[in-house]
Coordinates of C-alpha atoms and ligand atoms in Angstrom, one line a residue:
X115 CA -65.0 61.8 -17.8
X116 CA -68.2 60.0 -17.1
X117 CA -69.0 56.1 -16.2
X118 CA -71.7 54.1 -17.0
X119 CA -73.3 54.4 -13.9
X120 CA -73.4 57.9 -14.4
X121 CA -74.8 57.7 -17.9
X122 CA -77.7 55.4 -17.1
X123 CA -78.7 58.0 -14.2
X124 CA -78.8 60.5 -16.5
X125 CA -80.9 59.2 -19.1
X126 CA -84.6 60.0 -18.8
X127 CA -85.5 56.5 -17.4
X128 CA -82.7 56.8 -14.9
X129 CA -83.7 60.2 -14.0
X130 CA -87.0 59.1 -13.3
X131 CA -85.7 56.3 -11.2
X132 CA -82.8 57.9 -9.5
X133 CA -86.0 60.6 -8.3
X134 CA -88.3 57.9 -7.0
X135 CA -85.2 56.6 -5.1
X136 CA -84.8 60.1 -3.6
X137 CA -81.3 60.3 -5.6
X138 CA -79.8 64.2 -7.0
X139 CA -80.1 64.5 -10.7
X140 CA -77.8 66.9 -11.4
X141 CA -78.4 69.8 -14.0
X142 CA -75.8 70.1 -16.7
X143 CA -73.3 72.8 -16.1
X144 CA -73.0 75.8 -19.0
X145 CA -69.6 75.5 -20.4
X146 CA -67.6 78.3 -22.3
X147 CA -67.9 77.9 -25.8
X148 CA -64.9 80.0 -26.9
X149 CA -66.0 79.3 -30.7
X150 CA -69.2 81.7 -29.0
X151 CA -66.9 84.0 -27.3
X152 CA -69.8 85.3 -25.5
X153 CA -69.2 86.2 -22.0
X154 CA -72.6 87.0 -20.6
X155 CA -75.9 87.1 -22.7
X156 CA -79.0 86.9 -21.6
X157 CA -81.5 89.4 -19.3
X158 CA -79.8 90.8 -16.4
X159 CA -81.1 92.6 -13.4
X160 CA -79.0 94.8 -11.1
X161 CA -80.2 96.0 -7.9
X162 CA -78.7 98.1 -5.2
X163 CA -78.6 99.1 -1.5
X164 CA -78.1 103.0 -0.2
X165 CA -74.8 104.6 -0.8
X166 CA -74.2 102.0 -3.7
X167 CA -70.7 102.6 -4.3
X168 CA -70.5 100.7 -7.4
X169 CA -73.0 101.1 -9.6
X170 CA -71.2 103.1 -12.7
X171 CA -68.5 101.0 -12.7
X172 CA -70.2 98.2 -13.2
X173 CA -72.7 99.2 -15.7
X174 CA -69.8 100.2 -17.7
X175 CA -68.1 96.7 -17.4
X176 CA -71.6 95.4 -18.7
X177 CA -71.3 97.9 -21.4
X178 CA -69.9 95.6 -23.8
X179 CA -72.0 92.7 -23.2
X180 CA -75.2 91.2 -24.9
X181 CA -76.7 91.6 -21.2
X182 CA -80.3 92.7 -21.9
X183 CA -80.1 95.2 -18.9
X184 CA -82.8 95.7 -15.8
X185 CA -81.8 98.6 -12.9
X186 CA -84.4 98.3 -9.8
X187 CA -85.5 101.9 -9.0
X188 CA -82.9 102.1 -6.1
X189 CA -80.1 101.3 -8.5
X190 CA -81.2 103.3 -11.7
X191 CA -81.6 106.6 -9.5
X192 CA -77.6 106.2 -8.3
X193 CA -76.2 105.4 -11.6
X194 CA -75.1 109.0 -13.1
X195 CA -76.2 108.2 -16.8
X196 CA -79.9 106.7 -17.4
X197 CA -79.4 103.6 -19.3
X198 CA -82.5 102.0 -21.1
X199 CA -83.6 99.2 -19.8
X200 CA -85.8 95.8 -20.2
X201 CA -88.0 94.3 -17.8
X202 CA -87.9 90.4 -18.0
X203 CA -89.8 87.6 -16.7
X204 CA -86.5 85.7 -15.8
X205 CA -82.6 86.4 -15.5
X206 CA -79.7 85.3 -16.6
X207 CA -78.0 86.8 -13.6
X208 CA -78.7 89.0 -10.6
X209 CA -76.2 91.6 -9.5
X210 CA -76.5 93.1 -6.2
X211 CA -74.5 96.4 -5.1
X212 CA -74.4 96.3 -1.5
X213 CA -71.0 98.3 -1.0
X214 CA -73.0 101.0 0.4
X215 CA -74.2 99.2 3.7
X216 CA -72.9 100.3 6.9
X217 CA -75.4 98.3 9.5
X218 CA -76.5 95.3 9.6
X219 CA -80.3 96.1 9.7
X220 CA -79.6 97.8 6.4
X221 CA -79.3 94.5 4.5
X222 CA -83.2 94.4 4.3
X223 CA -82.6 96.1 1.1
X224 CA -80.5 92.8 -0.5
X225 CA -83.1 90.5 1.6
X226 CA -86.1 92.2 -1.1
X227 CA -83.9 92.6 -3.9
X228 CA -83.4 88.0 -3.6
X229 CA -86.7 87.7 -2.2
X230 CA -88.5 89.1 -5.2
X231 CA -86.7 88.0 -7.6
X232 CA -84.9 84.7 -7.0
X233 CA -87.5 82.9 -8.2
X234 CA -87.0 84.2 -11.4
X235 CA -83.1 83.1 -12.0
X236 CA -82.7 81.2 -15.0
X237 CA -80.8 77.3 -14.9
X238 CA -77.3 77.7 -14.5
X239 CA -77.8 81.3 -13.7
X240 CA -75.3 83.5 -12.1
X241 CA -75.8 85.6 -8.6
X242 CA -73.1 88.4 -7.8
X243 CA -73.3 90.3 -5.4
X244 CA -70.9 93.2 -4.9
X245 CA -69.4 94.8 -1.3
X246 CA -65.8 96.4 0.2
X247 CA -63.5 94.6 2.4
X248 CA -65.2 94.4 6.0
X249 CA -61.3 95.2 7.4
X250 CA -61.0 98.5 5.0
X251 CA -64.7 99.6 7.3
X252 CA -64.4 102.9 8.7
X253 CA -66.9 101.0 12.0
X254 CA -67.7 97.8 13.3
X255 CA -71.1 98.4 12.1
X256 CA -70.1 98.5 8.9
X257 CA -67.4 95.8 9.0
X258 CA -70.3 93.5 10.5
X259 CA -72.8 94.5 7.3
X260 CA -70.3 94.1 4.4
X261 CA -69.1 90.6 6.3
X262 CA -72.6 90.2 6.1
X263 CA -72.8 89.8 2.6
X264 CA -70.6 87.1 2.6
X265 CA -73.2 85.1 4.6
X266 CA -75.7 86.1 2.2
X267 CA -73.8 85.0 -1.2
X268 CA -73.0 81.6 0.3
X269 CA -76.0 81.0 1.4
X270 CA -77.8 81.9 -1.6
X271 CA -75.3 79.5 -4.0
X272 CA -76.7 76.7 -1.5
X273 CA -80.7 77.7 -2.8
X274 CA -79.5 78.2 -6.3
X275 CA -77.2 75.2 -6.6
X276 CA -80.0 72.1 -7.5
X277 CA -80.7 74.4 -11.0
X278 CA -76.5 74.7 -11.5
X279 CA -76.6 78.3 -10.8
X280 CA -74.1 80.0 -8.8
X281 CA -73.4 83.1 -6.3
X282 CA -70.5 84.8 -5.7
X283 CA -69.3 88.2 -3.7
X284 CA -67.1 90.3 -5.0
X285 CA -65.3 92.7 -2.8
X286 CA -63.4 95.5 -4.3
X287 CA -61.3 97.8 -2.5
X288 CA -62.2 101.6 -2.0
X289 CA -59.8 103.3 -5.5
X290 CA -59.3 99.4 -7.2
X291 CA -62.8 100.1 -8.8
X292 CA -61.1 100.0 -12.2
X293 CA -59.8 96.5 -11.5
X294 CA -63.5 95.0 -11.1
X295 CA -64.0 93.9 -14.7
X296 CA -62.2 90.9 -15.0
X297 CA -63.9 89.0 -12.0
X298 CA -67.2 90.5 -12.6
X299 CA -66.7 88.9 -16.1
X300 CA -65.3 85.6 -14.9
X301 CA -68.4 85.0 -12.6
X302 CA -70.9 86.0 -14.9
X303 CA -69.6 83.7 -17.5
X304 CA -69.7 80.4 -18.0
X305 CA -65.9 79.9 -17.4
X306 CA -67.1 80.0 -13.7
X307 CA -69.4 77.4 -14.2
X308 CA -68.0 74.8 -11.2
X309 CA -67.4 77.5 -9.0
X310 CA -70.0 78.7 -6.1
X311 CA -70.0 80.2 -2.7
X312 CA -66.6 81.7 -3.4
X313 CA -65.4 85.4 -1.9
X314 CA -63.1 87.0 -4.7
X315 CA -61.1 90.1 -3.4
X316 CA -60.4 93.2 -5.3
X317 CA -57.2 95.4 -4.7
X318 CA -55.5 98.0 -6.4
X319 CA -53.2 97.9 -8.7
X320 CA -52.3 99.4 -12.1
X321 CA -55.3 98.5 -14.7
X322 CA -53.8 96.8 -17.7
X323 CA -56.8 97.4 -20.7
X324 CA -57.7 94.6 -21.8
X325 CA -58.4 95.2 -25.5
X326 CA -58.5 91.3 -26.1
X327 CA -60.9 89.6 -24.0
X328 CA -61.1 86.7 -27.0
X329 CA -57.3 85.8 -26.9
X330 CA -56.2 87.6 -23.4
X331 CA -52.6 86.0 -23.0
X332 CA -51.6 86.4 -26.7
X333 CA -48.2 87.1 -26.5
X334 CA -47.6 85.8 -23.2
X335 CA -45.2 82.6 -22.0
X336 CA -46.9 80.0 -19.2
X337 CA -44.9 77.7 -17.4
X338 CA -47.1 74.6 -16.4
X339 CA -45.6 71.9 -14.2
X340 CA -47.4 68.2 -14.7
X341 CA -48.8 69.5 -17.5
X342 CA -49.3 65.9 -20.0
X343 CA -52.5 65.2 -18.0
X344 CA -55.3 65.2 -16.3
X345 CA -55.5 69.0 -14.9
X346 CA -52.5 70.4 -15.8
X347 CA -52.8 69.0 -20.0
X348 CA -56.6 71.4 -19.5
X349 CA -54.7 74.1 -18.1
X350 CA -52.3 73.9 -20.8
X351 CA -54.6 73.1 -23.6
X352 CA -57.1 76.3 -21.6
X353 CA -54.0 78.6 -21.5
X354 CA -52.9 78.2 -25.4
X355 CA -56.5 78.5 -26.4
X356 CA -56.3 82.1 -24.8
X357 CA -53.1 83.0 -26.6
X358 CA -50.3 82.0 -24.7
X359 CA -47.3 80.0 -25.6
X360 CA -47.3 76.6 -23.1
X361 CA -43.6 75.5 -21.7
X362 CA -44.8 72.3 -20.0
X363 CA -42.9 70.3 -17.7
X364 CA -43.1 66.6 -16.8
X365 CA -41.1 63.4 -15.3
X366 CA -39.2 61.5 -18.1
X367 CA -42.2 58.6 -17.5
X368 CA -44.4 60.9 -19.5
X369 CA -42.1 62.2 -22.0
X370 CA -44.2 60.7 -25.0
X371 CA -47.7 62.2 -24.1
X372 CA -46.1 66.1 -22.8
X373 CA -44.3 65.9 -26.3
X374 CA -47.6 64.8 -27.9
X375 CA -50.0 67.6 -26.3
X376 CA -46.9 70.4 -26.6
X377 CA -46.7 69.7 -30.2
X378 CA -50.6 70.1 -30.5
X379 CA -50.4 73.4 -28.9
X380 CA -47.4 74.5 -30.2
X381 CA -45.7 75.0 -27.1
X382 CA -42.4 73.3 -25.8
X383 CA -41.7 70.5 -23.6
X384 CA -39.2 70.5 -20.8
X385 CA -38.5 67.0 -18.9
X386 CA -37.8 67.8 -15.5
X387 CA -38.4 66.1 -12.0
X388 CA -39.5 69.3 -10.4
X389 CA -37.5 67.5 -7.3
X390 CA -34.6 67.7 -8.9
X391 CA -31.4 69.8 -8.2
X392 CA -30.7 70.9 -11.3
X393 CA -35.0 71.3 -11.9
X394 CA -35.7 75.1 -11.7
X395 CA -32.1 76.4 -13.4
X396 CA -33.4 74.1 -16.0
X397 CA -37.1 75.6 -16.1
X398 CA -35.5 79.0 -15.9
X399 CA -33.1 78.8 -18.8
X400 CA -36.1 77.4 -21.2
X401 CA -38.5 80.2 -19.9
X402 CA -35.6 82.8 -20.5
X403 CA -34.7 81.5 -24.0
X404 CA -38.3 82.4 -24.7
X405 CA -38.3 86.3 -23.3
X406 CA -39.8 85.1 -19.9
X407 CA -42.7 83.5 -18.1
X408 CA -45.9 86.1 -17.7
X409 CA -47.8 82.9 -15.8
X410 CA -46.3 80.3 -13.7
X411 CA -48.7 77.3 -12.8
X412 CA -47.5 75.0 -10.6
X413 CA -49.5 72.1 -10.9
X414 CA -47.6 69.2 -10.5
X415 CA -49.0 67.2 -7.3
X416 CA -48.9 63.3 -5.8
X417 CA -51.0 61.7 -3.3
X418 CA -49.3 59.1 -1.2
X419 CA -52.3 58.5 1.2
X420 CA -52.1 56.1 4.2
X421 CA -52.9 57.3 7.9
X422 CA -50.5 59.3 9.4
X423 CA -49.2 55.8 12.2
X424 CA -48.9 53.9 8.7
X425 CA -47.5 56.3 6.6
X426 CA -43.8 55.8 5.9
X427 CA -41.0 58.8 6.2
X428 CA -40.4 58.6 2.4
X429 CA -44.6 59.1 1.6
X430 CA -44.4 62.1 3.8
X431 CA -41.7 63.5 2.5
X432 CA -41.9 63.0 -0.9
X433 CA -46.0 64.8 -1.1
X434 CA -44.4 67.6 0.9
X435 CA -41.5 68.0 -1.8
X436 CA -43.2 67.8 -5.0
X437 CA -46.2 69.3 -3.7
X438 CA -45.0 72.0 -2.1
X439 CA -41.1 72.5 -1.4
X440 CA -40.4 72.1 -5.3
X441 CA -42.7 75.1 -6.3
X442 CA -41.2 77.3 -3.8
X443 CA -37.5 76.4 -5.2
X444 CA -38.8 77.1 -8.8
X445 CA -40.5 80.6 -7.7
X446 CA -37.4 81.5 -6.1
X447 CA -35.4 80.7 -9.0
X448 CA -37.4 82.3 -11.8
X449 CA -37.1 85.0 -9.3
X450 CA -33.5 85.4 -8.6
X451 CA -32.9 84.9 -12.5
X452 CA -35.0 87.1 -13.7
X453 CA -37.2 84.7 -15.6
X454 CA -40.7 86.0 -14.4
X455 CA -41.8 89.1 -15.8
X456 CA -42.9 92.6 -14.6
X457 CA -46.8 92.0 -14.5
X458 CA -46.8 88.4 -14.1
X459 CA -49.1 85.2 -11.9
X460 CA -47.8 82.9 -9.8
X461 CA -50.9 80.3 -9.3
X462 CA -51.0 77.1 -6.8
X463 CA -52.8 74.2 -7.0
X464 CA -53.9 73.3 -3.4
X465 CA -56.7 71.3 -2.6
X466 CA -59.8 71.1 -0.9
X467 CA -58.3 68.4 1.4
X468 CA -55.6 71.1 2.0
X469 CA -58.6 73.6 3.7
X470 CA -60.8 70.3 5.2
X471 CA -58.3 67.6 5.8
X472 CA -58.8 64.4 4.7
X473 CA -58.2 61.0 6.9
X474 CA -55.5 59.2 5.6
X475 CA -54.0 62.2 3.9
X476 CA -52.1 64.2 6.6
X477 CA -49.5 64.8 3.8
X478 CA -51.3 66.2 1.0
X479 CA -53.7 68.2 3.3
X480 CA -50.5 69.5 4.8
X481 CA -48.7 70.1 1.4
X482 CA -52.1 71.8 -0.2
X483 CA -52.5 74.0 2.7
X484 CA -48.9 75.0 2.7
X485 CA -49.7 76.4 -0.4
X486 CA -52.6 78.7 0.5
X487 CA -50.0 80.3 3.5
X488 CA -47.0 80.9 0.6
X489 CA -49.7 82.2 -1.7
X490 CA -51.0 84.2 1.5
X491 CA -47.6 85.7 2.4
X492 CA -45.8 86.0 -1.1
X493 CA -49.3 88.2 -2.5
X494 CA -48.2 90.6 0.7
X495 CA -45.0 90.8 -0.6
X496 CA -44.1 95.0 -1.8
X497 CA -41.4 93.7 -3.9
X498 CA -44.0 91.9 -5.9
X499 CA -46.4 94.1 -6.0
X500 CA -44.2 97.0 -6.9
X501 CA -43.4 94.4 -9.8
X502 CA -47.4 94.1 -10.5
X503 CA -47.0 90.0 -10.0
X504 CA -49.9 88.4 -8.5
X505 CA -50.0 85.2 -6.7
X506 CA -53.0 83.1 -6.3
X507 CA -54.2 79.4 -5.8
X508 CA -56.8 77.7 -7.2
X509 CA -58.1 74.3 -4.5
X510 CA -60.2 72.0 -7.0
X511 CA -62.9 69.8 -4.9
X512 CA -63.9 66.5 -6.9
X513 CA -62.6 66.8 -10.4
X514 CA -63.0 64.0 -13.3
X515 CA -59.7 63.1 -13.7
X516 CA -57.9 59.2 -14.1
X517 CA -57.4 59.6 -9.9
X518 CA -60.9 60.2 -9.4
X519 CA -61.8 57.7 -11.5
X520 CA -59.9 55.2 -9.5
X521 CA -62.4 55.9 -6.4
X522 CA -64.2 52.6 -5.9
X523 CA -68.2 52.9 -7.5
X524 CA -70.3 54.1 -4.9
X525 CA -67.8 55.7 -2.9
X526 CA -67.4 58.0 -6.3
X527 CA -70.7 58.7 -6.8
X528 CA -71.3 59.9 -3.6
X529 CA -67.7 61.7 -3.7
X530 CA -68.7 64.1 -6.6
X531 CA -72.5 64.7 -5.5
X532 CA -70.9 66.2 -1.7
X533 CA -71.6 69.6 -2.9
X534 CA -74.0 72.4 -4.2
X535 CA -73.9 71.2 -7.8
X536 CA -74.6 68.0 -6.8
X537 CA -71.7 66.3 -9.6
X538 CA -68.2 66.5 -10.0
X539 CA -66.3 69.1 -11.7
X540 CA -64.2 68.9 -14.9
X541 CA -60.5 69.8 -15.1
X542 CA -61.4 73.0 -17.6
X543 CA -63.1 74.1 -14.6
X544 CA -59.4 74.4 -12.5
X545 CA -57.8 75.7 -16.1
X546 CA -60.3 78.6 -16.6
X547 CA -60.1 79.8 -13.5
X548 CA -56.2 79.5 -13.7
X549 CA -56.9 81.5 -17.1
X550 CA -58.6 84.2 -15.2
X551 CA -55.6 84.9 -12.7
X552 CA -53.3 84.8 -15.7
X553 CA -54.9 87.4 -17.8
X554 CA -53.7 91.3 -17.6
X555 CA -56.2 92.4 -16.6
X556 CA -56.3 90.2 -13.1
X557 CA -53.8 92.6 -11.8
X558 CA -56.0 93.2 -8.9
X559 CA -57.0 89.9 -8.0
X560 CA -53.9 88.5 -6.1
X561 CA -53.8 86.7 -2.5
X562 CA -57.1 84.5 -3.6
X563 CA -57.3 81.0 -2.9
X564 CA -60.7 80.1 -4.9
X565 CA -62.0 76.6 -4.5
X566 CA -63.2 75.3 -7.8
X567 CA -65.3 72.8 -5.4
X568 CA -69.2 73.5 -6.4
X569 CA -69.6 74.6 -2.8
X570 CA -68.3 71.6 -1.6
X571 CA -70.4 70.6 1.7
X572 CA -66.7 70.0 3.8
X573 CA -63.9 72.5 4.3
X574 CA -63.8 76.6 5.8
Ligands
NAD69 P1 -52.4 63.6 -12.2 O1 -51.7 62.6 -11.4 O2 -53.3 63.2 -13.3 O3 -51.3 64.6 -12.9 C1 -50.2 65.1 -12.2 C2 -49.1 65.4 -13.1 O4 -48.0 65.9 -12.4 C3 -48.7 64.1 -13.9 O5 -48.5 64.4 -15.3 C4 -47.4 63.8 -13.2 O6 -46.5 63.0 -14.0 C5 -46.8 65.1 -12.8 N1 -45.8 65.1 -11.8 C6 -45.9 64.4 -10.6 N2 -44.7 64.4 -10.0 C7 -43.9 65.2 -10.7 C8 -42.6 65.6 -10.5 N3 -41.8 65.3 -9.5 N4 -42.0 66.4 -11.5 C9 -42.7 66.8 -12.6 N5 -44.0 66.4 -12.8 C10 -44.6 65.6 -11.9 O7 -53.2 64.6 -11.2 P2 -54.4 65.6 -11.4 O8 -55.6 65.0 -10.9 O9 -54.4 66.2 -12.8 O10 -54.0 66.8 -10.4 C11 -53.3 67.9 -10.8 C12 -53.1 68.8 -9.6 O11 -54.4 69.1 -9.1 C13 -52.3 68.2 -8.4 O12 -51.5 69.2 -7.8 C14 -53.4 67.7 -7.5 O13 -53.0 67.6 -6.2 C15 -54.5 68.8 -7.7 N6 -55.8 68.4 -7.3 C16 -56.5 67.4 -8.0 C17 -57.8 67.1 -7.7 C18 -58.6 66.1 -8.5 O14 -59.8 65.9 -8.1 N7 -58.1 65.5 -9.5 C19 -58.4 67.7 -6.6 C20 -57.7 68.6 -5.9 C21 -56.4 69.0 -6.2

């Protein structure tokens, strides 16, 4: 959703002005195009450190790509098979195996790999660079170097974020190598486009095959709460694109537009206050009736802001309810009923606010990061895991929706430049990454709170 403002400084003339004045011109963001289907084309360069732990596995990921593939020495003489290869003068992406490190001194090798190279990363180019999980280190040493890396990537997305190009580490867990592909294909791709500076985690877990990667939730039933707007109609409208069948909830207020999108996507409208009593036996009987939800967003979110010695009892406690208490009586619920399937997501919407705070939002902040600690403790649970359900959270930064929109002018425009991207994000952003939890083969990918925030400047 753009504004005329916007429009005019993104026209040559404004461009040209807005640069005199000193003012980011933000480059246009690479979208998926699912009528494409492509996830990564384009020349791509992999390097690696000693040790390199990871270099098979991903060149067989890449495998099926259009990548037009480059190995630096150091990585072509640890991959077992020698794959042919094309020297560019620019990259689409640059991959980085630095699992191998074990000292800090050793991350010279990534420091040439970026220094020669990074010039030659393409607009809206992607940088991933892959490690292990400092805790999993068998020394300090090498818990310090693969923490290292984290450093690196962020750091990096903050160089490469003026031509909307992004970095990312990726770190798998020693035996989950077989659960790298989905996240080595979400941050290559466009879908990832809004997101930068972000640490994705890897665990093990049984690999589902993912023989689809055009329609990966065909078959599958997604509850999504608030979903006849804004956010939650992208995530719906995402999630149906990808194959699944949509059961979206909203307040009876908004009965006319949920039942206007479900019919578009063929999915089915429940009308629910997620507050409500009688709420999640209602969600659980319509998700049962249909064999079962395999994703369960919970999207649904107010802001009541005032500062906390203005803010009345009801304001507090109604953000903390519907934000946050309501979604933990649903989970529970689908649960105990046996409405969530073996295999199945659970993904929360926090916030950015929820990680930074916000002044005059001590309720939200304190509902969004409730959600990060239940998505921290419930992805720990054995029960769950035994079940193979994951649960994540997504925490949008500025996103062009009808409530950011209502930010007055200038206080907008500076809102939704506050980050590496220098612009706001759009809700497909929040619904692809939603997507990328959701598919099968995300099984490893669970206890993640990703910001979909361009690197917002505030926040951990
Ligand atoms: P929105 O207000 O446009 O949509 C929220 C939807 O939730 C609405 O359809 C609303 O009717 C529904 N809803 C509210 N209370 C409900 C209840 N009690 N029961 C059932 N449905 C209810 O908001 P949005 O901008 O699309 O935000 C969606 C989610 O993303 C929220 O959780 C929000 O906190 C989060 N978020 C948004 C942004 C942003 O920039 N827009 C940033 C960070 C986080």
């Amino acid at each position: 959703m753009s504004d005329k403002f916007e429009d005019l400084i993104n026209s040559s003339v404004g461009k040209k002005l807005m640069g005199a004045l000193g003012v980011t011109v933000p480059t246009e963001l690479l979208r998926y195009d699912s009528e494409q289907n492509n996830f990564f084309s384009g020349a791509l360069l992999f390097g690696a450190g000693n040790n390199a732990k990871l270099v098979d596995v991903t060149l067989s990921n890449l495998a099926d790509s259009d990548a037009r593939l480059a190995l630096t020495t150091e990585c072509a003489a640890q991959a077992s098979s020698t794959v042919e290869t094309v020297i560019a003068d620019s990259y689409q992406a640059l991959v980085f195996d630095g699992s191998g490190f074990t000292d800090g001194l050793q991350l010279i090798q990534a420091y040439r790999f970026f220094n020669a190279n990074i010039r030659k990363l393409r607009p809206s180019g992607r940088i991933v660079i892959l490690g292990r999980p400092h805790m999993a280190c068998a020394t300090p040493e090498a818990a310090a170097a693969q923490r290292a890396l984290e450093g690196l990537s962020r750091s990096l997305a903050k160089e490469v974020g003026s031509k909307g190009a992004t970095a990312q580490l990726i770190t798998i867990a020693e035996g989950a190598e077989a659960n790298l592909d989905s996240s080595l294909r979400f941050v290559l791709s466009p879908k990832s486009a809004y997101i930068s500076g972000q640490v994705i985690r890897v665990r093990s877990a049984a690999v589902s095959d993912n023989a689809d990667w055009h329609k990966p939730l065909a078959g599958k039933i997604a509850l999504v709460t608030g979903a006849s707007r804004g956010i939650g109609a992208a995530i719906a409208e995402t999630l149906a694109r990808d194959g699944a069948t949509v059961v979206g909830v909203d307040v009876v207020q908004m009965e006319n537009d949920l039942a206007q999108i479900m019919s578009r996507l063929k999915g089915q409208p429940v009308i629910a206050d997620i507050t409500s009593s009688d709420a999640p036996a209602k969600i659980a009987a319509a998700l049962k009736a249909l064999g079962g939800a395999d994703i369960v967003v919970h999207n649904a979110g107010v802001t009541r802001d005032k500062t906390i010695a203005n803010m009345s009892e009801q304001f507090w406690q109604m953000t903390l309810d519907i934000n946050l208490a309501a979604a933990q009586r649903i989970t529970s619920e689908l649960l105990s009923s046996g409405a969530l399937n073996d295999g199945g997501s659970i993904i929360g919407v926090s916030s950015m606010n929820g990680i930074g705070g916000q002044r005059g939002q001590t309720n939200y902040a304190a509902s969004k990061a409730g959600v990060i600690g239940y998505v921290d403790f419930m992805a720990q649970s054995e029960e769950l895991a035994a079940r193979n359900i994951t649960v994540n959270a997504v925490a949008p930064g500025f996103i062009e929706t009808a409530m950011t929109a209502a930010i007055p002018l200038f206080t907008r425009m500076f809102g939704r430049r506050l980050n590496s991207l220098s612009q706001g994000g759009l809700p497909v952003d929040v619904a692809e990454t939603i997507a990328f939890f959701g598919n099968p083969a995300s099984r490893g990918v669970s206890g993640n709170t990703v910001r979909v925030c361009g690197q917002s400047w505030f926040g951990a």
